[in-house]
CSV table of C-alpha atoms in Angstrom, one decimal:
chain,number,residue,atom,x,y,z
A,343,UNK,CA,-14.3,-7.2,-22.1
A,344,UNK,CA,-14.0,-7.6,-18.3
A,345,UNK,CA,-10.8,-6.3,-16.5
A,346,UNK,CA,-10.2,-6.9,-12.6
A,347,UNK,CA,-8.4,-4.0,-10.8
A,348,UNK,CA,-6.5,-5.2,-7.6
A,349,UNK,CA,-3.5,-3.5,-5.7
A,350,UNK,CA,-1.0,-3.5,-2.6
A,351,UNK,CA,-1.3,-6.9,-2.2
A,352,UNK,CA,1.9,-6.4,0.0
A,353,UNK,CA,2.7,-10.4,0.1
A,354,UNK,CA,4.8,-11.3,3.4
A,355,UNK,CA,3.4,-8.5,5.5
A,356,UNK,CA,3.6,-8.9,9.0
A,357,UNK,CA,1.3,-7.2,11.5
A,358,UNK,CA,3.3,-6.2,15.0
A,359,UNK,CA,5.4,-9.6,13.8
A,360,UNK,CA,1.9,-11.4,13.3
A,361,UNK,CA,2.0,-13.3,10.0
A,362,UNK,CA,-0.4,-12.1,7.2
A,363,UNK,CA,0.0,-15.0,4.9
A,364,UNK,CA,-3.4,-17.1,5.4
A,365,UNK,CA,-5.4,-14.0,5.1
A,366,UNK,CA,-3.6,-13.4,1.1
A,367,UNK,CA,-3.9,-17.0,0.6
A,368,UNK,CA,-8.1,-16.9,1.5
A,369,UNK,CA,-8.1,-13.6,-0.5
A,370,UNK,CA,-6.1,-15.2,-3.9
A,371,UNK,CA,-8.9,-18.1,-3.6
A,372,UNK,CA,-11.7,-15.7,-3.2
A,373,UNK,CA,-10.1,-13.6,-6.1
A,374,UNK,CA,-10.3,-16.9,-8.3
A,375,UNK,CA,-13.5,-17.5,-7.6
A,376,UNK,CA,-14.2,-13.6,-8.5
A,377,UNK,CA,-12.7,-13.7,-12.2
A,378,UNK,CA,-14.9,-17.0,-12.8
A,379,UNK,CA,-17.5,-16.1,-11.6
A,380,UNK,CA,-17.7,-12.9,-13.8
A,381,UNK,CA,-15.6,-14.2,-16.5
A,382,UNK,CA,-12.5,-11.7,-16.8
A,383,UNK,CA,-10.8,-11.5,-19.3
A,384,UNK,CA,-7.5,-9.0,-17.7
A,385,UNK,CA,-6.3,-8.7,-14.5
A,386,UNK,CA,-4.2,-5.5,-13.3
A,387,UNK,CA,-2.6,-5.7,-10.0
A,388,UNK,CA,-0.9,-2.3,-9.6
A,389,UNK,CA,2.5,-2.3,-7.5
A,390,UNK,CA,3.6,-3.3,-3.9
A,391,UNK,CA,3.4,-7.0,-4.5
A,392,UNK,CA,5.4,-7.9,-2.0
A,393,UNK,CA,5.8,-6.0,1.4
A,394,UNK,CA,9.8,-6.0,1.6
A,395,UNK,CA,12.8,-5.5,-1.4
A,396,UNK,CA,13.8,-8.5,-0.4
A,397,UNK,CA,11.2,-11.0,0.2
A,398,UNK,CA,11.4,-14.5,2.4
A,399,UNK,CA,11.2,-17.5,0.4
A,400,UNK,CA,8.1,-18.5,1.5
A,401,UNK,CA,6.5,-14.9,0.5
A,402,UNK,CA,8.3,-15.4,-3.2
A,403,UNK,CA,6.5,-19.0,-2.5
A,404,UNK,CA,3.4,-17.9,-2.2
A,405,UNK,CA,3.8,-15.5,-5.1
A,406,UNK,CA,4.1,-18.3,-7.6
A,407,UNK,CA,1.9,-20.3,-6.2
A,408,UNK,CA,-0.9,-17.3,-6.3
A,409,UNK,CA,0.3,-16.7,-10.0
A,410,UNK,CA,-0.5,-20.4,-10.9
A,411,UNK,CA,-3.9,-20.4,-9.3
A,412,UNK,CA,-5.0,-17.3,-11.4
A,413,UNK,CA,-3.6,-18.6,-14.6
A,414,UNK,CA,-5.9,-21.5,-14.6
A,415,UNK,CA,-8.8,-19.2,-15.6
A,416,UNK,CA,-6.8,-17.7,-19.2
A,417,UNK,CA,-6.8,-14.0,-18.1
A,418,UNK,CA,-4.4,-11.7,-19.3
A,419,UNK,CA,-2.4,-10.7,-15.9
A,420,UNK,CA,-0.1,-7.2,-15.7
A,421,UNK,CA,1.8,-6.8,-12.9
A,422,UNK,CA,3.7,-3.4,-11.7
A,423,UNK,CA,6.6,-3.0,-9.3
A,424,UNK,CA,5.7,-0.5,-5.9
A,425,UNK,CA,8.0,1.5,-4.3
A,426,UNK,CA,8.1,-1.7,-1.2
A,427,UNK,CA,9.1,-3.8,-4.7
A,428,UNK,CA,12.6,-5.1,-6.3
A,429,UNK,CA,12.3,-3.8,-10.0
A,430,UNK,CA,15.3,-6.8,-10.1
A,431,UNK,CA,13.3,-9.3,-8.4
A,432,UNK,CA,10.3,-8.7,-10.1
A,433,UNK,CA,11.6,-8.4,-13.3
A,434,UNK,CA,14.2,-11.6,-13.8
A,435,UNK,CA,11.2,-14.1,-14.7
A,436,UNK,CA,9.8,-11.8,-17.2
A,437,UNK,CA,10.3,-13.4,-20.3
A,438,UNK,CA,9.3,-17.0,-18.7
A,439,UNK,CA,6.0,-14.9,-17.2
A,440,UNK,CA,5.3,-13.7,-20.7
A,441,UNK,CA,5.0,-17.1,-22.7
A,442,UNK,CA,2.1,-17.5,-19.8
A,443,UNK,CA,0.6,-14.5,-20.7
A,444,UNK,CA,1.8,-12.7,-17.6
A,445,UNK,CA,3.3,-9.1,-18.2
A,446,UNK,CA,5.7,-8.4,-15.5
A,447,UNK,CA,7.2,-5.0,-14.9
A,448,UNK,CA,9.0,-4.4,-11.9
A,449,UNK,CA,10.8,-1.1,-13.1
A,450,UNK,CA,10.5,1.5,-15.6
A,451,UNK,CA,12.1,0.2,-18.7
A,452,UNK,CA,14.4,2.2,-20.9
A,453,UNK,CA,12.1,1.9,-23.7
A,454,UNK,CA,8.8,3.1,-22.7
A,455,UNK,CA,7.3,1.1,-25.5
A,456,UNK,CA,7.9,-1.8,-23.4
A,457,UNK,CA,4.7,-1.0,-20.6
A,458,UNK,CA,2.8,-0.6,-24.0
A,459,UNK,CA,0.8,-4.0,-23.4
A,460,UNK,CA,-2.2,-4.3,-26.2
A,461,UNK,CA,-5.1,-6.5,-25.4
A,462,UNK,CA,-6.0,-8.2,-28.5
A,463,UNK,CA,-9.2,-10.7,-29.2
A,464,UNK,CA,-9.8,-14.0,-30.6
A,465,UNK,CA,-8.8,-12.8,-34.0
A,466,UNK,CA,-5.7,-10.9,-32.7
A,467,UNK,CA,-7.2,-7.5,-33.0
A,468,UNK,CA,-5.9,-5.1,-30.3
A,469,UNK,CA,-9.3,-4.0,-28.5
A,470,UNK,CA,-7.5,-2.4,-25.4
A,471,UNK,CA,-4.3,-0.9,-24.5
A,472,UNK,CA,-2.9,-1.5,-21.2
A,473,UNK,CA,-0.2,1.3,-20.2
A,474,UNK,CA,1.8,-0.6,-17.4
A,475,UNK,CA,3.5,1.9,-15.5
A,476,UNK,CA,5.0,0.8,-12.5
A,477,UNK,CA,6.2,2.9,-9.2
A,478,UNK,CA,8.8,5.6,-10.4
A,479,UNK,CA,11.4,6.4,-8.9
A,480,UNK,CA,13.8,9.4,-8.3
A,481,UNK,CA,16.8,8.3,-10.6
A,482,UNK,CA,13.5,7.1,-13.5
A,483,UNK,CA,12.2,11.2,-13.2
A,484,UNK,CA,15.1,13.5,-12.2
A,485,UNK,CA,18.1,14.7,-13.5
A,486,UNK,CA,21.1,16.8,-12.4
A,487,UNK,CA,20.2,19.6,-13.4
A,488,UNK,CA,16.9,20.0,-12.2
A,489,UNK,CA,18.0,21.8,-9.4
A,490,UNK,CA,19.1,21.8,-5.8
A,491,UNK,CA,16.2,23.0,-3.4
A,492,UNK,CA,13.3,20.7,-1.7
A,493,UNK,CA,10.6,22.8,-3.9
A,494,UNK,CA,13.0,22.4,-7.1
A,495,UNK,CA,13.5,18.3,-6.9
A,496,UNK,CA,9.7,17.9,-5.9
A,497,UNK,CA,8.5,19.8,-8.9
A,498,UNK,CA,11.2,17.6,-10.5
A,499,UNK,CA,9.5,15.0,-10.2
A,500,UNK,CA,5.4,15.8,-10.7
A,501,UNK,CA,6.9,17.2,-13.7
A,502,UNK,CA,8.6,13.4,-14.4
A,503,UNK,CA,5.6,11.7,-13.4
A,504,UNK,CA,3.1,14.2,-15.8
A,505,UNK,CA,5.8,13.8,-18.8
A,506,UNK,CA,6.0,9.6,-18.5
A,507,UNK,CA,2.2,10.1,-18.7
A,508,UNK,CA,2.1,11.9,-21.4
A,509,UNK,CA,4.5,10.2,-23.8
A,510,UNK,CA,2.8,6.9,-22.8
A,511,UNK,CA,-0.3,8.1,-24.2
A,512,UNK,CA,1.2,10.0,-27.6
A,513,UNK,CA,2.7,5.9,-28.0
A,514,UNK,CA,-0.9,4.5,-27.4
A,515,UNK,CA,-2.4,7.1,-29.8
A,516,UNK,CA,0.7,6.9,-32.7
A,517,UNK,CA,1.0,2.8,-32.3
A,518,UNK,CA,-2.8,2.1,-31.9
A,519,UNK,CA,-5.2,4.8,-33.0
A,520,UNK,CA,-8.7,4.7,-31.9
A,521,UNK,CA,-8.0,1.6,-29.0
A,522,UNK,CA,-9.2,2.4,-25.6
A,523,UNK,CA,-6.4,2.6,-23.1
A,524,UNK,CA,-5.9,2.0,-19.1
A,525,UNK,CA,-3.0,3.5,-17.6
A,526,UNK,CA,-1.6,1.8,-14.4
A,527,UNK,CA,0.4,4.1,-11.6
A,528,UNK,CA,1.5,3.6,-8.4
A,529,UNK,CA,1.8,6.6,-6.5
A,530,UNK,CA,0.8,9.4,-3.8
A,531,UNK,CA,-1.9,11.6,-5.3
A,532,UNK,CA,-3.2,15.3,-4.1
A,533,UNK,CA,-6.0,15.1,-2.0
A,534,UNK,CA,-6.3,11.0,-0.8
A,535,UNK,CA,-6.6,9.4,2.1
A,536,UNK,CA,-3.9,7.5,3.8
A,537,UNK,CA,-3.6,5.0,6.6
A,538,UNK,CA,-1.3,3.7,9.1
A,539,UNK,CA,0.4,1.3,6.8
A,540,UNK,CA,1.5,3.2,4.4
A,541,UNK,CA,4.9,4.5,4.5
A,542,UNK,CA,6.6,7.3,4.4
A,543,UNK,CA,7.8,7.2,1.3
A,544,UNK,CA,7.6,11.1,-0.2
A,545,UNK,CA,7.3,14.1,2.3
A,546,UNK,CA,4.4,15.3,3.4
A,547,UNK,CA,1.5,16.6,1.1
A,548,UNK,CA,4.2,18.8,-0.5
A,549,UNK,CA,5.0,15.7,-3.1
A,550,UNK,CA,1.7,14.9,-3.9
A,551,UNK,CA,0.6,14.5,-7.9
A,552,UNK,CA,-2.3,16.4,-9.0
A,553,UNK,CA,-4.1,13.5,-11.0
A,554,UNK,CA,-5.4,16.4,-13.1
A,555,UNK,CA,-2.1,16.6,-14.7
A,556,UNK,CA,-2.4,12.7,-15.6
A,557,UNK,CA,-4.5,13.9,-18.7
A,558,UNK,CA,-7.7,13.0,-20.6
A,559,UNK,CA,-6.1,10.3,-23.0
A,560,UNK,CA,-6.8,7.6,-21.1
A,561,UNK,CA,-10.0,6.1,-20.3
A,562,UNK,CA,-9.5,5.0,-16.7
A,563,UNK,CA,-6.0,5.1,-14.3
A,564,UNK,CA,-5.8,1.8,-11.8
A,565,UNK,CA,-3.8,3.6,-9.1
A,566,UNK,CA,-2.1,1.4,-6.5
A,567,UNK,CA,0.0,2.6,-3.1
A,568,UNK,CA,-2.7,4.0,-1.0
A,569,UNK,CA,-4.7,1.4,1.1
A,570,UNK,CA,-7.9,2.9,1.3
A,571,UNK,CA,-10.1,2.7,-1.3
A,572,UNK,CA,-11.2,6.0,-3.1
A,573,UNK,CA,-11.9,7.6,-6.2
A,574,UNK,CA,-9.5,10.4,-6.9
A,575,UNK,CA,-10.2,14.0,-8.5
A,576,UNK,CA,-9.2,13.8,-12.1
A,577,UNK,CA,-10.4,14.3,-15.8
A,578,UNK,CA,-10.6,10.4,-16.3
A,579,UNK,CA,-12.0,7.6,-14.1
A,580,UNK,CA,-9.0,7.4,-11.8
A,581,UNK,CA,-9.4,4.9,-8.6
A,582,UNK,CA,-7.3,3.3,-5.9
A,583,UNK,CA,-9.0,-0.3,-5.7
A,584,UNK,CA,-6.9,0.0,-1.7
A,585,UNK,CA,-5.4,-3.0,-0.3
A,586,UNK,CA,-7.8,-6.4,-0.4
A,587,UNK,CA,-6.9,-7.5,3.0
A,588,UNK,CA,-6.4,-4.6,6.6
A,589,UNK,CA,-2.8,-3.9,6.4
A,590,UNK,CA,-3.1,-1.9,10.3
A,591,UNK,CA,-5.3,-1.3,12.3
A,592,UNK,CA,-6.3,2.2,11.0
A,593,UNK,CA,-7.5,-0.3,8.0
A,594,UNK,CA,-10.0,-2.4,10.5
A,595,UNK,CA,-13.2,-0.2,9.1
A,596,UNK,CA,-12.4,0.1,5.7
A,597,UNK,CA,-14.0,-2.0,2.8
A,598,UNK,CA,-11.6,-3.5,1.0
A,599,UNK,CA,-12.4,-4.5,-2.5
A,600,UNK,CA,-11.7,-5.2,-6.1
A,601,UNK,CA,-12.9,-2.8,-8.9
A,602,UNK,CA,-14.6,-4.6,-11.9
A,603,UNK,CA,-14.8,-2.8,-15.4
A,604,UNK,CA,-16.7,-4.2,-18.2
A,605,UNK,CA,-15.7,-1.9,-21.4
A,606,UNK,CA,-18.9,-2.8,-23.6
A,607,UNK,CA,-20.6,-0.3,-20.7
A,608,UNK,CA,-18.0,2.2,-20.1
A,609,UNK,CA,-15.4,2.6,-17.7
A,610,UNK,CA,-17.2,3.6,-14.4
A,611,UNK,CA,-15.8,0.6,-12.2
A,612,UNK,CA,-17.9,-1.2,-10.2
A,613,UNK,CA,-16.9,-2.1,-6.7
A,614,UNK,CA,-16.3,-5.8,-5.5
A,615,UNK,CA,-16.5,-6.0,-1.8
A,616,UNK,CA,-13.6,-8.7,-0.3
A,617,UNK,CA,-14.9,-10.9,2.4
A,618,UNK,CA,-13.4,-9.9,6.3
A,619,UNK,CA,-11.1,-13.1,6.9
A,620,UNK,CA,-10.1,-11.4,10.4
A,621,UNK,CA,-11.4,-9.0,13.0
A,622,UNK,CA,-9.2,-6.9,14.0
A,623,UNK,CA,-10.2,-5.0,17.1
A,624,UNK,CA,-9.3,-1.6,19.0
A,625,UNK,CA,-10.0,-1.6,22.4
A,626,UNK,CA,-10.0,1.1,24.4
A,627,UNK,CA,-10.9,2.6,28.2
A,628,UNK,CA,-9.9,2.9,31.6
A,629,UNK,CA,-8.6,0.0,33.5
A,630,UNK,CA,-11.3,-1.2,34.6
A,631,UNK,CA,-13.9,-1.1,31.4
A,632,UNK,CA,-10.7,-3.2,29.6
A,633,UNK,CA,-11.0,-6.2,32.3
A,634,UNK,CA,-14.5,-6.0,31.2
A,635,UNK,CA,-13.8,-5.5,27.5
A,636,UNK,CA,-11.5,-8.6,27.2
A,637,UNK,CA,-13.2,-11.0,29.3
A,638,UNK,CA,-16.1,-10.9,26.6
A,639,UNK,CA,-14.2,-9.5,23.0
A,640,UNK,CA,-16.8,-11.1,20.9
A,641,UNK,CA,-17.3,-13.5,18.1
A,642,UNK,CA,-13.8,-14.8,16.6
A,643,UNK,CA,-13.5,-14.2,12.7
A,644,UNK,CA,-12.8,-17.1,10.2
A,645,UNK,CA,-9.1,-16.7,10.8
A,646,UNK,CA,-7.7,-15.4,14.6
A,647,UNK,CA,-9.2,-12.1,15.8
A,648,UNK,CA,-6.1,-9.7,16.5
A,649,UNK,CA,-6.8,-6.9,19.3
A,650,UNK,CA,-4.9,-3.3,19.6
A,651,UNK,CA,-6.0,-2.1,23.4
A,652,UNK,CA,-5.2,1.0,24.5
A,653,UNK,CA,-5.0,1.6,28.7
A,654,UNK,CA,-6.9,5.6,28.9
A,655,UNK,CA,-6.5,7.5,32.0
A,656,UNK,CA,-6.6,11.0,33.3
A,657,UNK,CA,-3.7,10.6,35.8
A,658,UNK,CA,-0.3,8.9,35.3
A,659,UNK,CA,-0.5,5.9,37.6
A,660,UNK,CA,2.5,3.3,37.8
A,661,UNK,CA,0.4,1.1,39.6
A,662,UNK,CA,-2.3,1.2,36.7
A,663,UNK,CA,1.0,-0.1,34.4
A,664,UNK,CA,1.6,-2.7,36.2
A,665,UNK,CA,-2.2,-4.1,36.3
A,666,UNK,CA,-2.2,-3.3,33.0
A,667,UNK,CA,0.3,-5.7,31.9
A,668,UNK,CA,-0.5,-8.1,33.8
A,669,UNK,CA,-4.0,-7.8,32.1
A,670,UNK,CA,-2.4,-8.0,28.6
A,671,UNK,CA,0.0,-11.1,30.2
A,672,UNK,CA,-2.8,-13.0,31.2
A,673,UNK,CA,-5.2,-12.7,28.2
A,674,UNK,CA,-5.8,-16.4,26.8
A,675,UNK,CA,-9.0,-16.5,25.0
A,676,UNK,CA,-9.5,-18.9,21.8
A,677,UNK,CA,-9.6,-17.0,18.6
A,678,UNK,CA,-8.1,-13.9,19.8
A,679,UNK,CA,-4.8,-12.3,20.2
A,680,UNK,CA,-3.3,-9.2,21.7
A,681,UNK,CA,-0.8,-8.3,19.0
A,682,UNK,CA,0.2,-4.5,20.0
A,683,UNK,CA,-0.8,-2.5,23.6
A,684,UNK,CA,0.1,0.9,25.1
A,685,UNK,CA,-1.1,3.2,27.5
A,686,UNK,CA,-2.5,7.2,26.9
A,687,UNK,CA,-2.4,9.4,30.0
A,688,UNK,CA,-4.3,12.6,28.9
A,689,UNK,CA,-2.4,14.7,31.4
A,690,UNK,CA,1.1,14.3,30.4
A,691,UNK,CA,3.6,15.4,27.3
A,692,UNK,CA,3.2,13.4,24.2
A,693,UNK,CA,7.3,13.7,23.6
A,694,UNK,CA,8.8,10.6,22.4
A,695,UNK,CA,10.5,10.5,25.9
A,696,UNK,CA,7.5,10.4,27.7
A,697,UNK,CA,5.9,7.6,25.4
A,698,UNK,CA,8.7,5.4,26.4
A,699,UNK,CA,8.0,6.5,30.2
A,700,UNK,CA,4.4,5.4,29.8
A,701,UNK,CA,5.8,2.0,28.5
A,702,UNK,CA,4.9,2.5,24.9
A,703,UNK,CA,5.9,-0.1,22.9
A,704,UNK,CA,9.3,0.8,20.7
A,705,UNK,CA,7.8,-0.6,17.4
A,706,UNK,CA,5.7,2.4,18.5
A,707,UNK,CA,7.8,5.1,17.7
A,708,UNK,CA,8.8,5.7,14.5
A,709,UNK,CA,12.8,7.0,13.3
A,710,UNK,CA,10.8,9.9,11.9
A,711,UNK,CA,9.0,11.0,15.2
A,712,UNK,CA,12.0,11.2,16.9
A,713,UNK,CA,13.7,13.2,14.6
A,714,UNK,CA,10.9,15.6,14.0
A,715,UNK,CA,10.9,16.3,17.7
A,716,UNK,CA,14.9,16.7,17.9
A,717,UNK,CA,14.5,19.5,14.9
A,718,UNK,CA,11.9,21.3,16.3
A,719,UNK,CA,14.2,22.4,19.3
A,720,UNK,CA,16.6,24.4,16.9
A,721,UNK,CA,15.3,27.1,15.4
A,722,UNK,CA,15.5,27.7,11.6
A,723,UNK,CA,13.3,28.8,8.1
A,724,UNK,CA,10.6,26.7,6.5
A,725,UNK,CA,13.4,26.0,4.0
A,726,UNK,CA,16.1,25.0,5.8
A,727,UNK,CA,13.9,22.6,8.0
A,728,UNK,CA,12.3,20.9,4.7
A,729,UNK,CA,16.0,20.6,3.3
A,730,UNK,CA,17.0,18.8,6.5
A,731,UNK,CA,13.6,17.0,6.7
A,732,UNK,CA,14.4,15.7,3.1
A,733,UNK,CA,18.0,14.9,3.3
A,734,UNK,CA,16.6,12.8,6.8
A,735,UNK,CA,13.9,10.5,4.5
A,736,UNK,CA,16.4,10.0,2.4
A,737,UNK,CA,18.9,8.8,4.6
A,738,UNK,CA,16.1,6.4,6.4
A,739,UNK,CA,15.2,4.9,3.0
A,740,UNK,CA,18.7,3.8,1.7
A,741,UNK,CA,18.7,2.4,5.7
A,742,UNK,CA,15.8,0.6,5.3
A,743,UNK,CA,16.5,-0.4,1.6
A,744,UNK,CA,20.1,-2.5,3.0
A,745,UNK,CA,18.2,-3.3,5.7
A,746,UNK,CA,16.0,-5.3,3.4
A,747,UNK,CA,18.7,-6.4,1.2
A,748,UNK,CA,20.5,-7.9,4.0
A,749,UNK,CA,17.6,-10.4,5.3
């Protein structure tokens, strides 16, 4: 049996407002031609479907529409919910999703039997056990009473995360003895590597998951929520298949891929690459060496090249701004675009305040930087300052959470 391992497809993502959708919609008919081509039988996709709660029509759109497309070749597809996900969103078509043979689970049910999903074959045998755990959340791990400090609600929840593990498995081992299983996860493990795109959901390395704690049950763990792709440290084959398409430009060198498992091997994946639908480009240097740079950016991709520059001087020089962005202005070359610019003087303060000065852009600076440099002018314990620091992300979340609920 062949299963497909995709994540973080993140479906409506903009990049500095520039519209991501052709690139999913080349990568869903790349990803059809990839499960014909090698004749899978499962396909797990795990969490961050779409970029926002609350998605735009046209993201929930093409949703469907990628859905269909896959459900043409008769593979089993299981779906998680991410923490960028709407567990209520996700979850309303389940039932219609499921006469399709589509398992849908936007939230952590109340009966953990229900992410129990067994792969059966012609003869309805159960061969495989598919553990679909989506993205937990604080209210799905934590209760009251596990107590009130920043090291006490983070422990709080490894320990949630290690226990929902663990029962799954003592399901999969009372309900079907003997059956391979794959757990699915979406979360921030100890010892990964992050990019640009990713937010910021936990704090710090302090909330990581030791994936040693994940177990030995299980045969392999598809991981989804970091963008880079990466094996992670654990007793079991545990991967991050990373996002298919560059999500920012930290993403531009990575190899994004799809991992491919054929169980009549063994359950070392092996690594699809996805083809580069669009260059994305950091461009950096003095004044001068950028008028250079952007007369000649190079070859344009199959879909429009998108260019980060990055004005670098010695000096602050308001005159340099001003050519600068009259450079940027007047950049009109076929195939490419400058979709995000900012300046780095090497001799001045990297405060917030004087970002802004240098005319960095305000997309630039994020809620957290500025409050991380407000804190650090008041002195206080290592304690104190994570308490603060925590009660601050969580603030910013439920923000950004009726932000999203309100488009």
């Amino acid at each position: 049996m062949k299963i497909l391992h995709t994540a973080d497809w993140h479906i409506g993502k903009k990049l500095h407002k520039h519209d991501l959708s052709q690139d999913f919609e080349l990568f869903i008919n790349w990803l059809c031609e990839c499960i014909d081509t090698h004749k899978v039988s499962v396909l797990l996709v795990s969490g961050d479907v779409f970029d926002l709660a609350n998605p735009s029509s046209e993201a929930r759109n093409q949703y469907y529409r990628a859905l269909m497309k896959l459900r043409r070749f008769q593979c089993k597809i299981i779906l998680t919910g991410g923490n960028h996900d709407s567990p209520a969103m996700l979850d309303a078509p389940r039932e219609l999703m499921r006469e399709l043979d589509m398992h849908i689970i936007g939230g952590l049910p109340e009966n953990l039997e229900d992410t129990i999903i067994p792969v059966t074959n012609k003869d309805g045998i159960p061969k495989l056990v598919i553990v679909a755990l989506p993205y937990l959340r604080d209210s799905d791990l934590r209760s009251a009473y596990d107590g009130h400090t920043y090291t006490d609600r983070i422990e709080a929840l490894r320990k949630g995360i290690q226990t929902t593990f663990l029962q799954a498995a003592e399901i999969c081992n009372t309900s079907y003895p003997g059956i391979p299983a794959i757990a699915l996860g979406h979360l921030f493990a100890a010892g990964i590597e992050t990019s640009d795109s990713e937010r910021d959901i936990q704090i710090g390395n302090l909330a990581a998951f030791d994936a040693n704690q994940f177990g030995d049950y299980f045969q392999y763990i598809a991981l989804g929520h970091i963008h880079k792709p990466q094996q992670v440290k654990s007793q079991v084959p545990t991967y991050y298949s990373g996002s298919p398409i560059p999500l920012s430009f930290s993403e531009r060198k990575d190899e994004k891929r799809v991992l491919l498992l054929d169980t009549d091997e063994g359950f070392i994946p092996e690594s699809i690459p996805v083809p580069s639908f669009r260059k994305l480009l950091k461009i950096t240097g003095t004044l001068e060496q950028l008028q250079l740079k952007l007369e000649s950016p190079g070859d344009p991709g199959e879909l429009q090249s998108l260019l980060e520059v990055i004005l670098t001087e010695e000096q602050y020089d308001a005159d340099k701004i001003l050519l600068f962005d009259e450079l940027i202005t007047g950049f009109d070359i076929p195939g490419f675009e400058i979709v995000k610019h900012r300046t780095d003087f090497k001799h001045q303060l990297k405060g917030a305040a004087d970002l802004y000065k240098n005319s960095q852009q305000l997309e630039d600076l994020k809620p957290r930087e500025v409050f991380l440099e407000l804190i650090t002018k008041h002195e206080c314990n290592q304690e104190l300052h994570q308490e603060i620091l925590s009660a601050f992300d969580e603030l910013l979340q439920e923000v950004e959470m009726d932000e999203n609920t309100a488009l």
